[in-house]
Short mmCIF file of C-alpha atoms in Angstrom, two decimals:
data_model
loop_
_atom_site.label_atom_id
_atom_site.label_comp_id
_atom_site.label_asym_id
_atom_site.label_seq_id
_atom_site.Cartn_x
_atom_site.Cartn_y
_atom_site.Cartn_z
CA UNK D 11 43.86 97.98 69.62
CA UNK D 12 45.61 99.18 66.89
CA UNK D 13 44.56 98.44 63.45
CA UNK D 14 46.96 98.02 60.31
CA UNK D 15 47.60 96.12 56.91
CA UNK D 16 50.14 94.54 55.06
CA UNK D 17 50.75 96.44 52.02
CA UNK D 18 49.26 94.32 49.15
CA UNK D 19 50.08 95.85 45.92
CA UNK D 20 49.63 93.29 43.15
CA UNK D 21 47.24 95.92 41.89
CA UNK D 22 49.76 98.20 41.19
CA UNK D 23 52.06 100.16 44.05
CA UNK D 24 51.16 103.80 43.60
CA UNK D 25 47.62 103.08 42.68
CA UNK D 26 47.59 100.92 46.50
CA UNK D 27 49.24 104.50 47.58
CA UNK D 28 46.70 106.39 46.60
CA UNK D 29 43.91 104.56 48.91
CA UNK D 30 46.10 104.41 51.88
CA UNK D 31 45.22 108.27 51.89
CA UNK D 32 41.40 106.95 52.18
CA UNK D 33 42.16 104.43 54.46
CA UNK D 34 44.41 106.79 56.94
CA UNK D 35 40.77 108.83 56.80
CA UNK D 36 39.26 105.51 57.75
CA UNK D 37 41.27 104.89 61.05
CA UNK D 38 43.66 102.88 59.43
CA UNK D 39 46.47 103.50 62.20
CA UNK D 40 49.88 101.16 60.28
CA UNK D 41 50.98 100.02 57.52
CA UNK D 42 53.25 96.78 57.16
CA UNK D 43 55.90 97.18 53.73
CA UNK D 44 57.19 93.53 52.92
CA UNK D 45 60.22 92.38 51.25
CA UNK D 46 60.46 89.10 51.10
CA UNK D 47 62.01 88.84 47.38
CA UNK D 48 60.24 91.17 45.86
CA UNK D 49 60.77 95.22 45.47
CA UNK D 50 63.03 96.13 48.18
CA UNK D 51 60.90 98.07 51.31
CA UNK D 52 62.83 100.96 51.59
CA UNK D 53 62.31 102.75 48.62
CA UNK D 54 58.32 102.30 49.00
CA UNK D 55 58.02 102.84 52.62
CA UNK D 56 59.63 106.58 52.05
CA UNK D 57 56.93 107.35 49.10
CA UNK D 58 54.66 106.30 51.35
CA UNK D 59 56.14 108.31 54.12
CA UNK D 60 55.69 111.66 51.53
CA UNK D 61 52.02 110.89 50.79
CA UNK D 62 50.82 110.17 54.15
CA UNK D 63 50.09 112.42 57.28
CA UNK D 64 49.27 110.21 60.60
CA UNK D 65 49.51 106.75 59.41
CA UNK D 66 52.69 104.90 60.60
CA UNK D 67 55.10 103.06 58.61
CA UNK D 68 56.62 99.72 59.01
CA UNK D 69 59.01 97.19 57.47
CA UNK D 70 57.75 93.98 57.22
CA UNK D 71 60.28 92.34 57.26
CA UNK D 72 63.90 93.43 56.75
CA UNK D 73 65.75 90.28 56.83
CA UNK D 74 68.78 90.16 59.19
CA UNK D 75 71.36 89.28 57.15
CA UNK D 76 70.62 90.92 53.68
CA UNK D 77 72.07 93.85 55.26
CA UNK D 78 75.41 94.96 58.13
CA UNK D 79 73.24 95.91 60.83
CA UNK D 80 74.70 99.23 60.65
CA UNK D 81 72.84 99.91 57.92
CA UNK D 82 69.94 98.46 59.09
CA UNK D 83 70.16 101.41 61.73
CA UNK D 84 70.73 104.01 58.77
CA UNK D 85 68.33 103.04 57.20
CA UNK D 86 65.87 102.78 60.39
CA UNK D 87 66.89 106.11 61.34
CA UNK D 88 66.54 107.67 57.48
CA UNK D 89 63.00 106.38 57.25
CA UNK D 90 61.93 107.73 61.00
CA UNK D 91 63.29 111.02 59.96
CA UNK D 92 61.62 111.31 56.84
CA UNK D 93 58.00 110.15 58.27
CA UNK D 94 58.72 112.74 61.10
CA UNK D 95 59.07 109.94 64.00
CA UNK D 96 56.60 107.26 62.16
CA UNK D 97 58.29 104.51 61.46
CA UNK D 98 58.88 100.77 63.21
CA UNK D 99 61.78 98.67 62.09
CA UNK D 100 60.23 95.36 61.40
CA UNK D 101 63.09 92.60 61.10
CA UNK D 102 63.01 88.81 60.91
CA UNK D 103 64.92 86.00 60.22
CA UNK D 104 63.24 84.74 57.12
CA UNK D 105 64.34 81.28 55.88
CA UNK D 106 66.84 79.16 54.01
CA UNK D 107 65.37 79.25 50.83
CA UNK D 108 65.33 82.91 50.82
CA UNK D 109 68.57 83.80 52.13
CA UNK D 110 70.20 80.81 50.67
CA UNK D 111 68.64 80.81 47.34
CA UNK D 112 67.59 84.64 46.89
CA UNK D 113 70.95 86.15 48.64
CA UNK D 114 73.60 83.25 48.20
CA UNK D 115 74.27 83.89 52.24
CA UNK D 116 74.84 81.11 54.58
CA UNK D 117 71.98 81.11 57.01
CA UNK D 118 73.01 80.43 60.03
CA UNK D 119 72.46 81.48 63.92
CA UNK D 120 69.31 83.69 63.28
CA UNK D 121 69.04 84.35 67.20
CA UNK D 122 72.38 85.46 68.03
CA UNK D 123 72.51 87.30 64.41
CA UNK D 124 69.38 89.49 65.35
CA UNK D 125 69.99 89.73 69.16
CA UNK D 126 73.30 91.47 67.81
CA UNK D 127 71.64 93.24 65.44
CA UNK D 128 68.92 94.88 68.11
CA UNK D 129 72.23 95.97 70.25
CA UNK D 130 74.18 97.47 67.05
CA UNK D 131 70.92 99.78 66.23
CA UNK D 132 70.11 100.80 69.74
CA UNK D 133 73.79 102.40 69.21
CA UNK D 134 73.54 103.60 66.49
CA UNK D 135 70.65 105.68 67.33
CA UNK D 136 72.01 106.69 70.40
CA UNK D 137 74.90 108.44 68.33
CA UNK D 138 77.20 106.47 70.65
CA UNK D 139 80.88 105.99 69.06
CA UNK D 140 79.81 102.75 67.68
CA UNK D 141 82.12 99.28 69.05
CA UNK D 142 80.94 96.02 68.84
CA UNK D 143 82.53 92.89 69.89
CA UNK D 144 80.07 89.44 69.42
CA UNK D 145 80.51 86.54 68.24
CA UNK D 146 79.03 87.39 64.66
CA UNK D 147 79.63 91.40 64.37
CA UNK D 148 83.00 92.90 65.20
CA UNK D 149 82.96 96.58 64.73
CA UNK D 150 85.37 97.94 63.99
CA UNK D 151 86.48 95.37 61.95
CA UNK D 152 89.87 93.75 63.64
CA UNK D 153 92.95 94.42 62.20
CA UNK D 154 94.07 91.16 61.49
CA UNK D 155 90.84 91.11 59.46
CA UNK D 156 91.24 93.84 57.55
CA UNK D 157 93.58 97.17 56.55
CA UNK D 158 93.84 98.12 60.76
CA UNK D 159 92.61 101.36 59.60
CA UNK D 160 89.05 100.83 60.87
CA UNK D 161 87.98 103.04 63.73
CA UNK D 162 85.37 104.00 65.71
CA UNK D 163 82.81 106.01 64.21
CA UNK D 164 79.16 107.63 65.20
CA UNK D 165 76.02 108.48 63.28
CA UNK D 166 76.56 111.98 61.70
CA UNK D 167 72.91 113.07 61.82
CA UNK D 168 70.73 113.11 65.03
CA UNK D 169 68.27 110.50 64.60
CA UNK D 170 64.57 112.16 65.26
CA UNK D 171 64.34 109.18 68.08
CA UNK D 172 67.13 107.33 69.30
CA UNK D 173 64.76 104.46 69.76
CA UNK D 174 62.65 103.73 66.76
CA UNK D 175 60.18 100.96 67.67
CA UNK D 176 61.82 97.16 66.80
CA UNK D 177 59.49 94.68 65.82
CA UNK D 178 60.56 90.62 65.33
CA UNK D 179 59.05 88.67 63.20
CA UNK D 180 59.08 84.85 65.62
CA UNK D 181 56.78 81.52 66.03
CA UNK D 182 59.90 79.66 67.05
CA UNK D 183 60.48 79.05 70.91
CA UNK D 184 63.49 80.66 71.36
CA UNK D 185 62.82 83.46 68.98
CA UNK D 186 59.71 84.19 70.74
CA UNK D 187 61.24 83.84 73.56
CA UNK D 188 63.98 86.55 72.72
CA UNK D 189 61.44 88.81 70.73
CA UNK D 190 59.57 89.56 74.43
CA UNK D 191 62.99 89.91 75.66
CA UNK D 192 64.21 92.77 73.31
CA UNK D 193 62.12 93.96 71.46
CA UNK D 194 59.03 96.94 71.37
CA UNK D 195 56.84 94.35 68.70
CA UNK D 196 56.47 90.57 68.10
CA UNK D 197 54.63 89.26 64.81
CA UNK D 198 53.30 85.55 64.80
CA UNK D 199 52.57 84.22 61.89
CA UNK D 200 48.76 82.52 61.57
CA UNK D 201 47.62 82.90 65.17
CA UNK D 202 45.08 81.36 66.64
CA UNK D 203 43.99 83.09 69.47
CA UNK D 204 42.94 79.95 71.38
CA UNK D 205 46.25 78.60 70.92
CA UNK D 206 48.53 81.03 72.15
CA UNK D 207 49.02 80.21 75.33
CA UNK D 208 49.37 76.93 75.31
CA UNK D 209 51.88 77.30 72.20
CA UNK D 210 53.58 80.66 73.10
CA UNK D 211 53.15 81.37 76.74
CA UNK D 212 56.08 79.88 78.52
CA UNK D 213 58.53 81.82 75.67
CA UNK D 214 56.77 84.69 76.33
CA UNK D 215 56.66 84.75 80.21
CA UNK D 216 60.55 83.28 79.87
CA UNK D 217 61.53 86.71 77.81
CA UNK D 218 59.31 88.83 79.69
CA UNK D 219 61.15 87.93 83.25
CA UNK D 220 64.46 89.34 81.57
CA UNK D 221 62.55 92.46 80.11
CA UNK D 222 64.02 95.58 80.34
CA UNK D 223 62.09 97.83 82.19
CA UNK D 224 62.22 101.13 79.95
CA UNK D 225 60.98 98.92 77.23
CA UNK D 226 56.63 99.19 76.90
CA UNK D 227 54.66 96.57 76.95
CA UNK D 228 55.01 94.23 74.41
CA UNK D 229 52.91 95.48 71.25
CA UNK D 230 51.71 91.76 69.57
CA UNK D 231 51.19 92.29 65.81
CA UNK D 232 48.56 89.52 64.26
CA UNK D 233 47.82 89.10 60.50
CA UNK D 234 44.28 88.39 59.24
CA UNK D 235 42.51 88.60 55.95
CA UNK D 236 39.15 90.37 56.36
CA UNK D 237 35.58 90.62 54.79
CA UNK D 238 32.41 91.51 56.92
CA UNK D 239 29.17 89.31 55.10
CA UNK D 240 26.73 86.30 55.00
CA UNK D 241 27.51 83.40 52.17
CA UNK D 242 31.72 83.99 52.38
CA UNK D 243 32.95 80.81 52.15
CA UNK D 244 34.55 81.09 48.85
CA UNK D 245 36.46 84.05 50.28
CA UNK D 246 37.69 82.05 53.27
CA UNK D 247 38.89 78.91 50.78
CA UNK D 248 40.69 81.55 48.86
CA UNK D 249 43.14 81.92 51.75
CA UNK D 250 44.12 78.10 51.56
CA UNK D 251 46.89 78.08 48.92
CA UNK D 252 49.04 80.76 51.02
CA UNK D 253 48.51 78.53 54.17
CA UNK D 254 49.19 75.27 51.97
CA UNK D 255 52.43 76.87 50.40
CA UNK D 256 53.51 78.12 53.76
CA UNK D 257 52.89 74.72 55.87
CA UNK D 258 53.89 72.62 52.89
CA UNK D 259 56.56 74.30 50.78
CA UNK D 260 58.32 76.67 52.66
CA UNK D 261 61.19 74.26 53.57
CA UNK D 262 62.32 70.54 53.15
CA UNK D 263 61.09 67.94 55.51
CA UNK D 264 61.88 68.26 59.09
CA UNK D 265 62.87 72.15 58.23
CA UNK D 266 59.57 73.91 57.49
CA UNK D 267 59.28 76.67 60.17
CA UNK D 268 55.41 77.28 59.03
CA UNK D 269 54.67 73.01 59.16
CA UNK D 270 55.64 72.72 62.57
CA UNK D 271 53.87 75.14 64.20
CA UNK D 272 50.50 74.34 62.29
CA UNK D 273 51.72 70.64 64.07
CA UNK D 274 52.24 72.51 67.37
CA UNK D 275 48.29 73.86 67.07
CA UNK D 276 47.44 70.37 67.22
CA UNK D 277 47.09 69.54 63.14
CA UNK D 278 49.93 66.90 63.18
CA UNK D 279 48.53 64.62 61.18
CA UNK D 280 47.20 67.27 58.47
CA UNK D 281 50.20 69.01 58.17
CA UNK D 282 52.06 65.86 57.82
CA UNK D 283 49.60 65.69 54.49
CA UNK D 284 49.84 68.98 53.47
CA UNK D 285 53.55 68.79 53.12
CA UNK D 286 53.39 65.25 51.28
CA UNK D 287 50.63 66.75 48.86
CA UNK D 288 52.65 70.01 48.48
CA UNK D 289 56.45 68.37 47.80
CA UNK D 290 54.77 66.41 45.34
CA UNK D 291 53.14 68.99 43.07
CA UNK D 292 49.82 68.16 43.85
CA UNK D 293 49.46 71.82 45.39
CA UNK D 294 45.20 72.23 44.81
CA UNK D 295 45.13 68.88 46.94
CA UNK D 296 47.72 70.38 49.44
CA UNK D 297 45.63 73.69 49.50
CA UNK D 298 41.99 71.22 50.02
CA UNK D 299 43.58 69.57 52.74
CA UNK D 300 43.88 72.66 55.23
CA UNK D 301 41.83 72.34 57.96
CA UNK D 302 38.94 74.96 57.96
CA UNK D 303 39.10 74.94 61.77
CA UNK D 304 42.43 77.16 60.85
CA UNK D 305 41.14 78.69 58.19
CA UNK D 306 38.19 80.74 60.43
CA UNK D 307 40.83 81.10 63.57
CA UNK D 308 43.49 83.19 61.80
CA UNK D 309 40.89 84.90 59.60
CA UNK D 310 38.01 88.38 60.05
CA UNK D 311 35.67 86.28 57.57
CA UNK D 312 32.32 86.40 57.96
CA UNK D 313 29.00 87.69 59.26
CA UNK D 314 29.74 91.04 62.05
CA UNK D 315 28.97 88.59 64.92
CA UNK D 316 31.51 86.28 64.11
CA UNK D 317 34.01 89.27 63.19
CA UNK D 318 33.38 90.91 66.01
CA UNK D 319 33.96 87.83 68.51
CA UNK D 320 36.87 86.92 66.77
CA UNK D 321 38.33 90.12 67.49
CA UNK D 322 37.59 89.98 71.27
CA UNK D 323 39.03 86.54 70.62
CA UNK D 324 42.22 88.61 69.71
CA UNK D 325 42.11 90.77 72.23
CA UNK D 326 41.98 88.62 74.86
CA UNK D 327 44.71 86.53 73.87
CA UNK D 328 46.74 89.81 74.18
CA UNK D 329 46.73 91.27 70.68
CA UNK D 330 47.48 94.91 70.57
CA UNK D 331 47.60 95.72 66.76
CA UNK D 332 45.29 93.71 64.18
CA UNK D 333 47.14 93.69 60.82
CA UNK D 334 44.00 93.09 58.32
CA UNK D 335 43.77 92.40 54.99
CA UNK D 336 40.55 93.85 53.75
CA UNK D 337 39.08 91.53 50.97
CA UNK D 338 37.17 93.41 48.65
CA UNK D 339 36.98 94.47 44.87
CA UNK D 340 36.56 98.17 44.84
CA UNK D 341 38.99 101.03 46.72
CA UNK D 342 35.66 101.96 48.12
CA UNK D 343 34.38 98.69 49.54
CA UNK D 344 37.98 98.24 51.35
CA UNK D 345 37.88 101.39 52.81
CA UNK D 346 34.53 100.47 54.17
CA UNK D 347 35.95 97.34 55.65
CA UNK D 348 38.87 99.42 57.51
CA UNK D 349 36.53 101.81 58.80
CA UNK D 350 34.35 99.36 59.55
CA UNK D 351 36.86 97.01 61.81
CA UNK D 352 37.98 99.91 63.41
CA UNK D 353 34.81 100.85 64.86
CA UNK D 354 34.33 96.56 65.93
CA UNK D 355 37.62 96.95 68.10
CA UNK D 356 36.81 99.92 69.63
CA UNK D 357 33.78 98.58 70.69
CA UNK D 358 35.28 95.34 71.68
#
């Protein structure tokens, strides 16, 4: 089992830089760059690239449509060549909010969008001459569409790998679905363990059967905040207003991405009240009402026992790379952590 983190760096980027040195000592083995609307990845991920030795580097997420996907290959390829064959092109769909209200893009078919996507790159890399004829991407453009002057072209540079490592970001059915289909990684968002296969297993057995068979094994990426202690509950409440704003305001009723699958876990009626709560402005009520049943499932929080069965919990529900967020108010005391969850799943 692999063990990473999500790039937190409300503490300031380069100072969050400078531990990743300590925590690539520590066994940390990946780290996850996001985007979302913030800084854009790219930039960071090749500092980080420059300052680091072993660790690997991933986006986290890209989102389809802020960029052609030929540049999503560029860019791909530019960041695996700089890390010297270290880096996984993390890409998701994101939502209508952020591509909507962020981009000003319609958002619209996110399967067949990223499913065209995966195909463009995989050219790309290959340094094939690079046509593409779907039913969102035409390349070269037409000529009815444009000057005619378009033509066939192919990467100038060799790529260091002509296939960098594609992780999808999917909770969705179909996505997931797709995701073990296509791609080397899948990310879930707040997985339960003892959920999975009741939630994800048909999508993932459905997109496994069409598989391609020089494609690994299927590497499943799970968040989780962590802190190894007695007397933590204050830690584990303090993840409740990310999973309040995620099941209760990312998204209009009936369109909340996050709020149905907390309703697919089997907390219908709570996220029904989250969202209420949350749409109304009462957001500390919204954050109070998540269920701490979900709160201790999707979280590393607590005494080493309970860490360490939650991460045979993981394990057996077929995680392969444990994205933790170590929770902790020193550089020193988080490096601990890594170091210390590292030597719980090798154990495990």
């Amino acid at each position: 089992m692999r063990i990473g983190m999500p790039l937190n760096y409300s503490g300031g980027f380069k100072e969050t830089v400078d531990e990743l040195v300590d925590y690539e000592k520590a066994g940390l083995d990946i780290v996850y760059v996001p985007e979302a609307y913030s800084f854009d990845a790219v930039s960071q991920l090749g500092f980080i690239a420059a300052r680091t030795e072993r660790l690997e580097i991933a986006s986290g997420i890209l989102q389809v449509y802020t960029r052609t996907p030929t540049l999503t290959a560029m860019t791909a390829a530019g960041l695996d060549f700089v890390s010297g064959g270290r880096f996984t092109l993390g890409i998701g769909a994101s939502g209508p909010q952020v591509i909507e209200g962020f981009h000003g893009l319609p958002y619209k078919a996110p399967l067949g969008r990223t499913r065209e996507l995966v195909e463009i790159c995989r050219k790309v890399w290959r340094r094939e001459k690079l046509t593409h004829e779907g039913k969102h991407y035409n390349i070269p453009l037409p000529a009815e569409e444009g000057t005619g002057l378009g033509k066939p072209l192919k990467l100038v540079n060799h790529p260091v790998r002509e296939r960098i490592p594609i992780m999808i970001a999917a909770i969705g059915p179909k996505n997931v679905a797709m995701t073990a289909e296509i791609a080397e990684a899948w990310e879930p968002i707040f997985y339960v363990p003892e959920k999975a296969a009741e939630v994800w297993g048909d999508s993932l057995a459905e997109g496994r059967a069409k598989r391609d068979a020089t494609l690994p094994e299927l590497d499943t990426v799970v968040q989780a905040p962590l802190a190894i202690g007695d007397d933590l509950d204050e830690l584990l409440d303090s993840m409740r207003p990310m999973l309040a704003l995620y099941i209760g305001g990312m998204g209009a009723k009936g369109k909340n991405f996050y709020n149905n699958l907390a309703r697919r876990y089997g907390y219908e009626a709570e996220a029904e009240r989250i969202q209420d709560l949350y749409l109304d402005g009462k957001k500390d009520e919204a954050a109070a009402a998540v269920p701490r049943e979900l709160l201790t499932k999707t979280s590393l929080i607590g005494p080493e026992s309970h860490v360490r069965e939650r991460i045979a919990a993981f394990r057996e529900s077929g995680v392969t790379t444990l994205n933790v967020t170590p929770l902790a108010g020193s550089a020193a005391e988080r490096t601990a952590l890594i170091e210390r969850v590292r030597h719980l799943a090798d154990e495990a």
